[in-house]
CSV table of C-alpha atoms in Angstrom, one decimal:
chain,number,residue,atom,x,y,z
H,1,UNK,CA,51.2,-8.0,7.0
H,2,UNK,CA,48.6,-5.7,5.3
H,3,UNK,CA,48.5,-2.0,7.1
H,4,UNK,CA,45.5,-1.1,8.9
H,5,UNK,CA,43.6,1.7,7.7
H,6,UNK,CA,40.8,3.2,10.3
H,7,UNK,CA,39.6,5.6,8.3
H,8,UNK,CA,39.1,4.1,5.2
H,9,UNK,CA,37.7,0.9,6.9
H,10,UNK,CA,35.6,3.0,9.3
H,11,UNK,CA,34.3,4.3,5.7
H,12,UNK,CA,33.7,0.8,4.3
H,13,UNK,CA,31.4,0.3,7.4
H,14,UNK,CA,29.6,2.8,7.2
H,15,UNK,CA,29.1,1.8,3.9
H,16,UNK,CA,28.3,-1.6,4.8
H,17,UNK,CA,25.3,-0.5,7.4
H,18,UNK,CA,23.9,2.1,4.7
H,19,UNK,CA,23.6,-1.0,2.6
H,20,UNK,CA,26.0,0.3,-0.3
H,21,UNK,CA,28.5,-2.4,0.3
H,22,UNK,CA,27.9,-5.9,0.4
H,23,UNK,CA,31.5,-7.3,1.2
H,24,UNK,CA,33.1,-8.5,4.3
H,25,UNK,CA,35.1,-5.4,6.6
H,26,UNK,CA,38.4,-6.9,6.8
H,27,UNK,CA,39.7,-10.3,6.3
H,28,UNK,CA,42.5,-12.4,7.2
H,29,UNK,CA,41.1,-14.1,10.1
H,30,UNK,CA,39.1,-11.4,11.6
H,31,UNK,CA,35.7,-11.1,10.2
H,32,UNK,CA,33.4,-8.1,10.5
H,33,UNK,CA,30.1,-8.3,12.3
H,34,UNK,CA,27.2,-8.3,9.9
H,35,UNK,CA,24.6,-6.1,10.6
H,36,UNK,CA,21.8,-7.3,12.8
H,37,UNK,CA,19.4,-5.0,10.8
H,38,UNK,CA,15.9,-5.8,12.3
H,39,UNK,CA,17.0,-5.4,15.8
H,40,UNK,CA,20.2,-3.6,16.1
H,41,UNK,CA,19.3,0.5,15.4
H,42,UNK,CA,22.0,2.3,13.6
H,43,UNK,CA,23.4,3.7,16.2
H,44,UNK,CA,24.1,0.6,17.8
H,45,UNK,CA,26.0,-0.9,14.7
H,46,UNK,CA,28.3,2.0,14.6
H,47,UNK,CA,28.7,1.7,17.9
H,48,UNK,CA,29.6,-2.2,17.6
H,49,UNK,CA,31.9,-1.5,14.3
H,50,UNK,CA,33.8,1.2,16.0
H,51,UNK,CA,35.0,-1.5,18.5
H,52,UNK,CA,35.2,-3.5,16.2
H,53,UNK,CA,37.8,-1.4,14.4
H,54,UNK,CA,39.3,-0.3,17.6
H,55,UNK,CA,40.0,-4.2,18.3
H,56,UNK,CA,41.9,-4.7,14.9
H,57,UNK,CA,43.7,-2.0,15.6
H,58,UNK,CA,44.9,-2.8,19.2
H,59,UNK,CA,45.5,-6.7,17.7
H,60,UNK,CA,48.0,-5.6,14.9
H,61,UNK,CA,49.9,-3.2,17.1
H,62,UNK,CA,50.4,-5.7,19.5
H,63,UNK,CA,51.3,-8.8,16.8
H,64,UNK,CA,50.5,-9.5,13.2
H,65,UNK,CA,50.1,-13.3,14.5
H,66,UNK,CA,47.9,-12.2,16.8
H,67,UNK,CA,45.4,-10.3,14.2
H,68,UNK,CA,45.5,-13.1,12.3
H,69,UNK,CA,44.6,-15.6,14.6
H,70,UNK,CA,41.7,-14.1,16.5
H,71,UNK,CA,38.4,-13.6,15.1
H,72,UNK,CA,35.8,-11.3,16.8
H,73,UNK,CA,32.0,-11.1,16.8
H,74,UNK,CA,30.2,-7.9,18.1
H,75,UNK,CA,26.9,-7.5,19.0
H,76,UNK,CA,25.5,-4.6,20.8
H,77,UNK,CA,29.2,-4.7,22.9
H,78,UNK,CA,29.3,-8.0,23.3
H,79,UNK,CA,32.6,-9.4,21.7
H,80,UNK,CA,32.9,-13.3,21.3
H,81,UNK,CA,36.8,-14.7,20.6
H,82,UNK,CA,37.2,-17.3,18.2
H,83,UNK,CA,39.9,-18.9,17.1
H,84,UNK,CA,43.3,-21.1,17.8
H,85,UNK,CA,45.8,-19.0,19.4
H,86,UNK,CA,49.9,-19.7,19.5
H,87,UNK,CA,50.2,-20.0,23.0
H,88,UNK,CA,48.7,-18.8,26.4
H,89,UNK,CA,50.1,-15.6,26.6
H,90,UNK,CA,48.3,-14.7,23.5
H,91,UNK,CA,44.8,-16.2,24.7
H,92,UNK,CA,45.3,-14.1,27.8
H,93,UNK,CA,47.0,-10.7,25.9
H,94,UNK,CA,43.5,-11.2,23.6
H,95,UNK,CA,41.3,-11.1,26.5
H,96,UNK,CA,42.7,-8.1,28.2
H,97,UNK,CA,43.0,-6.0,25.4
H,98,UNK,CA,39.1,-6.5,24.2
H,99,UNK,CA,38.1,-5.7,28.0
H,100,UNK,CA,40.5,-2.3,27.3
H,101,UNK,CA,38.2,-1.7,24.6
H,102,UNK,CA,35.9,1.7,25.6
H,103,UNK,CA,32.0,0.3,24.8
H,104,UNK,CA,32.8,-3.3,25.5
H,105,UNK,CA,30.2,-5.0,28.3
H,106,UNK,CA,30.6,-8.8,27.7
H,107,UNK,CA,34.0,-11.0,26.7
H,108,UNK,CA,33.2,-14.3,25.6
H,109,UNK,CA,36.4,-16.2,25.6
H,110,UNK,CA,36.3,-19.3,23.1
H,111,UNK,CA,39.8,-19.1,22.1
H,112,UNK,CA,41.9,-22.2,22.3
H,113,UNK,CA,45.6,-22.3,22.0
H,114,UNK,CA,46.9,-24.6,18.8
H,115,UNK,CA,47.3,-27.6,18.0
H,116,UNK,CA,48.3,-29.4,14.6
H,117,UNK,CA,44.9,-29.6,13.1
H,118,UNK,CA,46.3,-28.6,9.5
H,119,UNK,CA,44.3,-27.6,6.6
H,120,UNK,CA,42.1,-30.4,6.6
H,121,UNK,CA,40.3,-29.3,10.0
H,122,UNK,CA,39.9,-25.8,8.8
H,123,UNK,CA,38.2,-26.7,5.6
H,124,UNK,CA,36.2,-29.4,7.9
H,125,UNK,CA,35.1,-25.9,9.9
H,126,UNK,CA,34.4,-23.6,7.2
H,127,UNK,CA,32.4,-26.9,5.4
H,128,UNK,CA,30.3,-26.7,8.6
H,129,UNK,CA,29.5,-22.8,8.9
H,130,UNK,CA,28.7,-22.7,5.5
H,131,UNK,CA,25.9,-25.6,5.7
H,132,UNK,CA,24.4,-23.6,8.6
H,133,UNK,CA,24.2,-20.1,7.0
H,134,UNK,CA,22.8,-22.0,3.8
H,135,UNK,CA,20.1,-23.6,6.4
H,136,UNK,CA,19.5,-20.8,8.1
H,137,UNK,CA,19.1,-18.4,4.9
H,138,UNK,CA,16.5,-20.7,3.7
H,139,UNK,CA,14.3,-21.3,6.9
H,140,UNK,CA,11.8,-18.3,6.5
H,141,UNK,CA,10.8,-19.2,9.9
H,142,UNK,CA,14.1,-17.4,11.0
H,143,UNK,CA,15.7,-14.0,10.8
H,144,UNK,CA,19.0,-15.2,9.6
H,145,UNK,CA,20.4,-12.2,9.3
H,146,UNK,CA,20.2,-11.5,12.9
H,147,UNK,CA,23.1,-14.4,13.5
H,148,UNK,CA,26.2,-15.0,12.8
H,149,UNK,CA,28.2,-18.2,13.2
H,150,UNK,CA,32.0,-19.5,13.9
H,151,UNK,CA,33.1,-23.3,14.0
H,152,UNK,CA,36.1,-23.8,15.6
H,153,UNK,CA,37.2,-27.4,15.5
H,154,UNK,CA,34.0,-28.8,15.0
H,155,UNK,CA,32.4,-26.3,17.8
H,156,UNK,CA,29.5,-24.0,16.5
H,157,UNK,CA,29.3,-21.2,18.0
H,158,UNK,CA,26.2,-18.6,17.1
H,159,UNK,CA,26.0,-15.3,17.9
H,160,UNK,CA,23.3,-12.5,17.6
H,161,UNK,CA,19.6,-11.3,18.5
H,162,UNK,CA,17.0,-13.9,18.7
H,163,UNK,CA,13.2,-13.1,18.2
H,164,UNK,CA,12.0,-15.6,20.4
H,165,UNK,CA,13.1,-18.6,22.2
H,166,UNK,CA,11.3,-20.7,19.8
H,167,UNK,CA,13.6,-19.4,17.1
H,168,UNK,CA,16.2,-19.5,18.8
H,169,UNK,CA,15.8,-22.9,19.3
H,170,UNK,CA,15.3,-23.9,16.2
H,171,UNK,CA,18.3,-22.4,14.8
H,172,UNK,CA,20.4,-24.5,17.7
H,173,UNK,CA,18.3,-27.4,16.2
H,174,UNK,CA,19.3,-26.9,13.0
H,175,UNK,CA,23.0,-26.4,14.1
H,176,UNK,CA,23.1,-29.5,16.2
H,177,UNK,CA,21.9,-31.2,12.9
H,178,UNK,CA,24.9,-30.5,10.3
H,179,UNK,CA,27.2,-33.3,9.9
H,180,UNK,CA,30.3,-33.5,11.7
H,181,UNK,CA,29.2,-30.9,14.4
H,182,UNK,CA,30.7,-31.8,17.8
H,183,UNK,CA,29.0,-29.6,19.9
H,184,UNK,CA,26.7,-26.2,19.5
H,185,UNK,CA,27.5,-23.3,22.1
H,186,UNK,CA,25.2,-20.0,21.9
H,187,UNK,CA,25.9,-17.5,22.7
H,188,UNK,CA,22.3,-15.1,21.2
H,189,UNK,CA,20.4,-13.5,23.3
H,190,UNK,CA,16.5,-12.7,22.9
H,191,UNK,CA,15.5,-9.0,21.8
H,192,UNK,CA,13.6,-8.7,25.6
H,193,UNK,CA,16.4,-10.3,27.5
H,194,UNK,CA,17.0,-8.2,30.8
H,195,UNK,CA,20.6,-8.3,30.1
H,196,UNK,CA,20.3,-6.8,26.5
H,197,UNK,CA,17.9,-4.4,27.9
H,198,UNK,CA,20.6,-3.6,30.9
H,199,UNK,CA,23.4,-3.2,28.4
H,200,UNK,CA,21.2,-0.1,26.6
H,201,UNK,CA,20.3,1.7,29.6
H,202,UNK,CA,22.1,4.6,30.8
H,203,UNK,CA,23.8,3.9,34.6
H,204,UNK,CA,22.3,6.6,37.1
H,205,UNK,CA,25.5,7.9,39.2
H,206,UNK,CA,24.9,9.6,42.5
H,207,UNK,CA,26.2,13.3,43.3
C-alpha cells in the first residue's frame, strides 16, 4: 500500500493544470481527471482536483482494497465511479463517502461488484479505451481533450464537456464503433447545458 501524500500530490496537480507536468496524478486504479482545458477555467480544475484528492484520501483511510478498486472521474463536481468492487458494502461505503465529499453535486454510480473476469477482461478494457482515445485524438472535428473515457467490462463510459450535440454525437459514434464494445453510456454534458450552468451559479439564501 503506497502512502498518500496531499501535499505533494496537490503540488503535482497544480503542476499538471499549469501545463508543467504531463503525467497521470496518481495511479493504482484511481486515475486523475485530465484537464478539460478549453472549457473548464482554472478555477474550476482546482476545484475538481481538490476533490479529487480529498476522495483518495477518504478511500485509503477507509481500505487500501477500496483505493484500489475504484476509479473516479471529476468534472466540474461531477464524480463518475468506475470500477469492480469486492462486495456490496463497498459499492455502497464508495457512494456515501463521494456524496461526503464538500464540492461534490452529481454521483454517478457505475460500479459493479466482482466477478472472475481475470486478466484477460482487463486487457480486453484497456485494448478498448485506448482505440477510442487514439480515435478521438485524431478526429480534428473533436476537442478530445475535453473527454475522458473508462471501459469497464466492455462498457464505455465517456465523460467531460461537449461543444455541441453534434460532437457529442460523434464521439458516441465513434465509441459505439470500436470492436468488442458492448454498450456506450455518456455521461458529458454540453458547455450550455442548464444543469452545467446550474452547477456554477451561486444559490441565493433568504434572511
Amino acid at each position: 500500500m503506497r502512502p498518500l501524500h496531499s501535499l505533494s500530490a496537490l503540488a503535482t496537480a497544480m503542476l499538471v493544470l499549469s501545463g508543467c507536468v504531463a503525467a497521470p496524478l496518481i495511479g493504482a486504479g484511481v486515475e486523475a481527471t485530465r484537464a478539460v482545458t478549453e472549457e473548464r477555467s482554472t478555477g474550476q480544475q482546482l476545484k475538481d482536483t481538490e476533490i479529487q484528492l480529498t476522495l483518495n484520501d477518504k478511500f485509503i483511510k477507509h481500505s487500501a482494497r477500496l483505493f484500489g478498486d475504484v476509479s473516479t472521474t471529476v468534472i466540474e463536481g461531477r464524480v463518475l465511479l468506475t470500477g469492480s468492487v469486492a462486495n456490496r458494502e463497498d459499492k455502497i461505503a464508495a457512494t456515501q463517502l463521494t456524496w461526503e465529499t464538500p464540492g461534490v453535486t452529481e454521483v454517478t454510480d457505475e460500479l459493479t461488484v466482482a466477478r472472475d473476469s481475470g486478466a484477460r477482461a482487463y486487457a480486453e478494457d484497456a485494448w478498448i479505451s485506448n482505440q477510442l482515445r487514439v480515435q478521438l485524438l485524431a478526429d480534428s472535428a473533436i476537442a478530445s481533450q475535453n473527454y475522458n473515457v473508462e471501459t469497464v467490462d466492455k462498457v464505455v463510459h465517456v465523460t467531460g464537456l461537449a461543444r455541441s450535440g453534434a460532437e457529442l454525437g460523434r464521439v458516441l459514434d465513434r465509441a459505439s464503433g470500436v470492436p468488442g464494445v458492448a454498450r456506450v453510456v455518456s455521461h458529458v454534458l454540453t458547455i450550455d447545458d442548464p444543469r452545467r450552468i446550474a452547477a456554477q451559479t451561486p444559490q441565493q439564501t433568504g434572511g
